[in-house]
mmCIF file of C-alpha atoms and ligand atoms in Angstrom:
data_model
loop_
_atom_site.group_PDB
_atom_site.id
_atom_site.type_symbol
_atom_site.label_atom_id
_atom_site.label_comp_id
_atom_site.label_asym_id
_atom_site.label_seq_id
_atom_site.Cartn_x
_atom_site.Cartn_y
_atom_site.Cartn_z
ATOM 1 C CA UNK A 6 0.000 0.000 0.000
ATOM 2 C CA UNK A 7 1.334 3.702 -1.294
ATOM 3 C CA UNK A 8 1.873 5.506 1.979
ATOM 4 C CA UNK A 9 1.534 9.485 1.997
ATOM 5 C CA UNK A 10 4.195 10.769 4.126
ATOM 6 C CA UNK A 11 1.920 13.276 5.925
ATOM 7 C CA UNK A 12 -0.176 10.744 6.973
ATOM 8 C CA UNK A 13 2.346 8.582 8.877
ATOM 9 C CA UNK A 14 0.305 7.980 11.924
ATOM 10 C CA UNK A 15 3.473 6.246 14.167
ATOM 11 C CA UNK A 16 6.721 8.183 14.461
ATOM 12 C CA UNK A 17 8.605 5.374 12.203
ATOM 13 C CA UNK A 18 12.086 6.730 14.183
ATOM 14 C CA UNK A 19 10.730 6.764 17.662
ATOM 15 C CA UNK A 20 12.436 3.957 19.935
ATOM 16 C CA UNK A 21 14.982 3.253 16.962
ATOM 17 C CA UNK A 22 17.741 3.291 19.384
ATOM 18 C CA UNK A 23 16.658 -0.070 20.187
ATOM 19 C CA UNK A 24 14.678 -1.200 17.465
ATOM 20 C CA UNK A 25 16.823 -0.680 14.061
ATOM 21 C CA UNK A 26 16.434 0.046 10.431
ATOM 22 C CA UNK A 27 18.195 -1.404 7.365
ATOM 23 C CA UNK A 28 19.417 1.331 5.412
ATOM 24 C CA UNK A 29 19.928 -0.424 2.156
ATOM 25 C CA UNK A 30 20.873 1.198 -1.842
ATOM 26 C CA UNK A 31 22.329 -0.466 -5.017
ATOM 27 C CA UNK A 32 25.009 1.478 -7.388
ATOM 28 C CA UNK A 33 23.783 -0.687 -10.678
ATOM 29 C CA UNK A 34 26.193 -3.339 -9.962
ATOM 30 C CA UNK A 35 26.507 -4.419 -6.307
ATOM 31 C CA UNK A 36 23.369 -3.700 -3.561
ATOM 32 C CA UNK A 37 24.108 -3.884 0.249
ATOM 33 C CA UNK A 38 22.281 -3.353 3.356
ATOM 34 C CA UNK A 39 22.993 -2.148 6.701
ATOM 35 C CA UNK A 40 21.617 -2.023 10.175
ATOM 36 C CA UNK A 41 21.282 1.667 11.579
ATOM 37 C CA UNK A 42 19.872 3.075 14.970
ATOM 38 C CA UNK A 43 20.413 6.694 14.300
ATOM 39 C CA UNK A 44 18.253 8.573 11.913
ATOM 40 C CA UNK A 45 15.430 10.745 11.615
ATOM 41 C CA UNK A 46 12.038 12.627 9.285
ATOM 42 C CA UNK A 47 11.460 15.913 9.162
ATOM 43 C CA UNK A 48 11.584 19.314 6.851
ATOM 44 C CA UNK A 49 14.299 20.662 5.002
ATOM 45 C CA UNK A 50 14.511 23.066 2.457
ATOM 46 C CA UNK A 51 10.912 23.299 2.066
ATOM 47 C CA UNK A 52 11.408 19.252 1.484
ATOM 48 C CA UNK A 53 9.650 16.125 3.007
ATOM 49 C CA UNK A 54 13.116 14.519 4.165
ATOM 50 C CA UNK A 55 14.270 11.725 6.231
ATOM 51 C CA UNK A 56 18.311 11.598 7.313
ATOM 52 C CA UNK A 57 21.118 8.976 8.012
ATOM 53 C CA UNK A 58 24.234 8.939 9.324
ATOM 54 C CA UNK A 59 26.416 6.735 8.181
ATOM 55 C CA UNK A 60 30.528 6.409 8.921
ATOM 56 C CA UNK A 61 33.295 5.942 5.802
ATOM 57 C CA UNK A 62 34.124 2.728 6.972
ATOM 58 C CA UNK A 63 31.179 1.070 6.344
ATOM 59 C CA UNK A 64 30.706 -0.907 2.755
ATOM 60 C CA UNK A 65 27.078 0.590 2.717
ATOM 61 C CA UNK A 66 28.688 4.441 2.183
ATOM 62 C CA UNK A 67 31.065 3.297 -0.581
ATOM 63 C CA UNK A 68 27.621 2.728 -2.564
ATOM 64 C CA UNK A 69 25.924 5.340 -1.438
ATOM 65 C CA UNK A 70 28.175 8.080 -3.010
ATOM 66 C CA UNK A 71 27.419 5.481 -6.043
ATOM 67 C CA UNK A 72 24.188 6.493 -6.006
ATOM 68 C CA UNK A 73 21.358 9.020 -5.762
ATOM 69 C CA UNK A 74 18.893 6.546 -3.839
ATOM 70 C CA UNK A 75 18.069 5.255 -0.738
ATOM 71 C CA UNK A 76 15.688 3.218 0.958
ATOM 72 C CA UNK A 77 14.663 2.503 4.709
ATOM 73 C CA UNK A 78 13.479 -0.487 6.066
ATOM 74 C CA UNK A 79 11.249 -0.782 9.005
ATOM 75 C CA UNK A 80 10.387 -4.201 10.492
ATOM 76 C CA UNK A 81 8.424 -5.908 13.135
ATOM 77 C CA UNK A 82 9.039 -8.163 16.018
ATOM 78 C CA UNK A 83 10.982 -10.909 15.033
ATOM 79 C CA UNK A 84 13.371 -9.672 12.789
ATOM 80 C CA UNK A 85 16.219 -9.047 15.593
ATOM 81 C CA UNK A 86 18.498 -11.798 13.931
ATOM 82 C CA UNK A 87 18.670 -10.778 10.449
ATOM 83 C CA UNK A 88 18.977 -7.223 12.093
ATOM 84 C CA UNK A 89 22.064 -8.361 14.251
ATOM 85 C CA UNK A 90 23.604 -10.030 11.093
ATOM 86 C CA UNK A 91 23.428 -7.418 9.020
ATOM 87 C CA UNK A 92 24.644 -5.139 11.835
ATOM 88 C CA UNK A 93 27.776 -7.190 12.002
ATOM 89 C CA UNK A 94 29.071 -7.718 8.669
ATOM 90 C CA UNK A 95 30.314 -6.124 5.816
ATOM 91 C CA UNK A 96 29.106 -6.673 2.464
ATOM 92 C CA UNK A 97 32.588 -5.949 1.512
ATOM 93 C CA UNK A 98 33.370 -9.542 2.574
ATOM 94 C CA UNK A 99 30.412 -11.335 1.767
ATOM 95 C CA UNK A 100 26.690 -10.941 -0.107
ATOM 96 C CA UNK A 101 24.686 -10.185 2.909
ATOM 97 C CA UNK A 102 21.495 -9.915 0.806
ATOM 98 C CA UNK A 103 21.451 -13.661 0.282
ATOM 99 C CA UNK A 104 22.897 -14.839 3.333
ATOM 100 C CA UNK A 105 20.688 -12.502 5.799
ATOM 101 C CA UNK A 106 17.461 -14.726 5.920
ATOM 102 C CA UNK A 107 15.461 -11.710 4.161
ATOM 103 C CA UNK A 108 14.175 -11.771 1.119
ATOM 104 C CA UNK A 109 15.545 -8.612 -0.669
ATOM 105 C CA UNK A 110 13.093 -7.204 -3.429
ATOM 106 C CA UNK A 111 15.536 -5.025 -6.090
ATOM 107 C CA UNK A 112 13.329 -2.580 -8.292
ATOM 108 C CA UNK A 113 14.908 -0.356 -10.178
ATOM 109 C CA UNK A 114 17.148 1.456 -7.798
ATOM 110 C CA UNK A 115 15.272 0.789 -4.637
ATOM 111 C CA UNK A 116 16.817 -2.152 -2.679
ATOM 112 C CA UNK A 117 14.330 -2.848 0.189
ATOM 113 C CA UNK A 118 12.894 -6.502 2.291
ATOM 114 C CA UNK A 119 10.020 -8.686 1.348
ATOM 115 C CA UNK A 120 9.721 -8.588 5.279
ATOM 116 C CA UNK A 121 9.497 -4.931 6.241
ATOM 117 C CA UNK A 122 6.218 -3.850 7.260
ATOM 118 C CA UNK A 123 7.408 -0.052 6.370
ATOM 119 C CA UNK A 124 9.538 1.110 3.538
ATOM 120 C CA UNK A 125 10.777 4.767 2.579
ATOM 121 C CA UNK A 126 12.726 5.362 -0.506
ATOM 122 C CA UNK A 127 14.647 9.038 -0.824
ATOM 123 C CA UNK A 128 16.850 10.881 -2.981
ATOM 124 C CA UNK A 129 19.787 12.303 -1.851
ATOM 125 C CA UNK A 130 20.176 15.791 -1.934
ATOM 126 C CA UNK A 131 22.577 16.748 0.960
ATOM 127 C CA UNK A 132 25.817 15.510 2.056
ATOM 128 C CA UNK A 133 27.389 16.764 5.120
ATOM 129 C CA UNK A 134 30.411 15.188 6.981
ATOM 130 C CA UNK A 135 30.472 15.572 11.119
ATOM 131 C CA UNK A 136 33.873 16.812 12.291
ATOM 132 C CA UNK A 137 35.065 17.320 15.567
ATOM 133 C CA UNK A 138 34.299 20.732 15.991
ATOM 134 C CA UNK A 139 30.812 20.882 14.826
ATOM 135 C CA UNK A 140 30.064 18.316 18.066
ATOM 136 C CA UNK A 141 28.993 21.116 20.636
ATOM 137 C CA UNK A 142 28.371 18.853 23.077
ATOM 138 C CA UNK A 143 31.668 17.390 23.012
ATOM 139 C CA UNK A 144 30.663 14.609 25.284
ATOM 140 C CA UNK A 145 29.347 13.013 21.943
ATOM 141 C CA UNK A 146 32.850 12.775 21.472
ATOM 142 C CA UNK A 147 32.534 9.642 23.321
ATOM 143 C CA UNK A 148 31.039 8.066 20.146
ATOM 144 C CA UNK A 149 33.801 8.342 18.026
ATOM 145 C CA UNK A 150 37.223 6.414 19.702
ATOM 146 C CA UNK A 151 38.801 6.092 16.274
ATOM 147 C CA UNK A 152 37.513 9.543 14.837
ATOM 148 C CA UNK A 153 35.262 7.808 12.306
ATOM 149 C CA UNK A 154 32.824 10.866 11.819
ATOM 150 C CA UNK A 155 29.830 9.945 10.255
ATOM 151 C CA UNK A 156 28.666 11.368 6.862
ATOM 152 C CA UNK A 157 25.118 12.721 7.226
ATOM 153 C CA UNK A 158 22.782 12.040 4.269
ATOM 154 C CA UNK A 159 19.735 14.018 3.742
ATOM 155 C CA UNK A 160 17.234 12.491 1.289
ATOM 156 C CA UNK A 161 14.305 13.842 0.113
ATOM 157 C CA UNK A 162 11.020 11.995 0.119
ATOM 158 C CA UNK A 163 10.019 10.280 -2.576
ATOM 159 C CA UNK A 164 8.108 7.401 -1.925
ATOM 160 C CA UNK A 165 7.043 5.009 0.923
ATOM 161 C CA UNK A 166 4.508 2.344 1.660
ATOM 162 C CA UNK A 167 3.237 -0.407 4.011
ATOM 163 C CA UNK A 168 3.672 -3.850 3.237
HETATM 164 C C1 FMN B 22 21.897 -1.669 16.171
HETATM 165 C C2 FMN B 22 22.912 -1.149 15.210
HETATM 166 C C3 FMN B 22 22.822 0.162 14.782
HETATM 167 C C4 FMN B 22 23.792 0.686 13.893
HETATM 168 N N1 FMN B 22 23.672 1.979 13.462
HETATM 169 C C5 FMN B 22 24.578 2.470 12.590
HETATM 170 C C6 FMN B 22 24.436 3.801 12.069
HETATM 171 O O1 FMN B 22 23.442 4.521 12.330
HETATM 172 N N2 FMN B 22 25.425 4.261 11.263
HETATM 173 C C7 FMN B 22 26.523 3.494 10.908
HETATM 174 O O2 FMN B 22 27.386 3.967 10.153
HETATM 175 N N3 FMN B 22 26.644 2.221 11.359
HETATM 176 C C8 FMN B 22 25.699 1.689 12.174
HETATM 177 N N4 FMN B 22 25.798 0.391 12.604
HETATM 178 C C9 FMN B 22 26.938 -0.445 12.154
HETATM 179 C C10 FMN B 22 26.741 -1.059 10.765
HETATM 180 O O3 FMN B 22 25.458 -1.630 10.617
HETATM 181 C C11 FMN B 22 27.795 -2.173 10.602
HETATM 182 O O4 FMN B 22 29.090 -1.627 10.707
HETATM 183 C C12 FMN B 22 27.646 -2.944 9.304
HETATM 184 O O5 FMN B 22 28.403 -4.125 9.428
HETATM 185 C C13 FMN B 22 28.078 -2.159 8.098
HETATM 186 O O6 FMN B 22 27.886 -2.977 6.984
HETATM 187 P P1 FMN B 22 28.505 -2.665 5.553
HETATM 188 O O7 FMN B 22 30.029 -2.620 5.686
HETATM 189 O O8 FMN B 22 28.040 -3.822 4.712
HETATM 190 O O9 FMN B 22 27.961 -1.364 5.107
HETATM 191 C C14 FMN B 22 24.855 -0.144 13.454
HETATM 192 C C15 FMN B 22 24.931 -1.484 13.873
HETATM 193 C C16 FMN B 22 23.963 -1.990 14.730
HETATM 194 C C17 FMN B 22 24.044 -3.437 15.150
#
């Protein structure tokens, strides 16, 4: 079912600290997906737009600066397994997609799960990399040991819908 964005009735980001989304995107070639607990909806620019943050290290970045799309994934109970797996490993040293235990649906450059019960797909149309000195509170400092600042990735709404 098409969702309209306005009429998201649950705060999809509320309680994500401890319930998790798979942040997942294809560059043509190779599609990956990755656990995330940080995130958020909201208006930019005028814009419908949800954001991720997302460190260089991870395999998931390399293909996001591949590409112009995104998609979140939103699941139910259950799911904590897959979740954990896919929070663990890199797709740079395996193909999570078929070894997760989710079935991953690839249309057109939206990677998303058979499983979700919510999905949001977004174009990209801000980049902005953390540093040090933009951390105000610099007990968030505390979050980055090895100074792997996350790159924050503002996508505009495009579409979304319930499963
Ligand atoms: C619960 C949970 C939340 C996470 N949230 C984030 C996040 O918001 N941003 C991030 O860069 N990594 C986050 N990670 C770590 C990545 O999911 C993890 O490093 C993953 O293996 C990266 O996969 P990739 O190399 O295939 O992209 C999280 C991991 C877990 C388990």
């Amino acid at each position: 079912m098409e969702l309209d964005v306005h009429a998201l009735k649950e705060n999809l980001f509320e309680d994500l600290n401890h319930r998790w989304m798979l942040i997942s995107a294809t560059d043509g070639e190779h599609a990956n997906s990755m656990t995330a607990g940080w995130g958020g909806m909201g208006v930019m620019w005028e814009r419908d737009v949800f954001f991720i943050m997302v460190r260089p290290c991870r395999y998931t970045y390399e293909i996001l600066e591949k590409t112009d799309t995104v998609t979140l994934s939103f699941f139910g109970d259950g799911y904590r397994k897959e979740l954990t797996y896919l929070g663990r490993n890199s797709g740079r040293d395996e193909d999570k997609l078929a070894l997760c235990g989710l079935t991953p649906v690839i249309e057109g450059k939206d990677v998303y799960f058979k499983e979700a019960k919510t999905v949001l797909s977004g174009r990209i149309i801000a980049k902005m990399d953390l540093k040090s000195e933009h951390l105000v509170d610099e007990t968030l400092e505390r979050c980055y040991p090895q100074k792997d600042y996350h790159r924050i990735y503002v996508c505009e709404f495009v579409r979304g819908f319930e499963q």
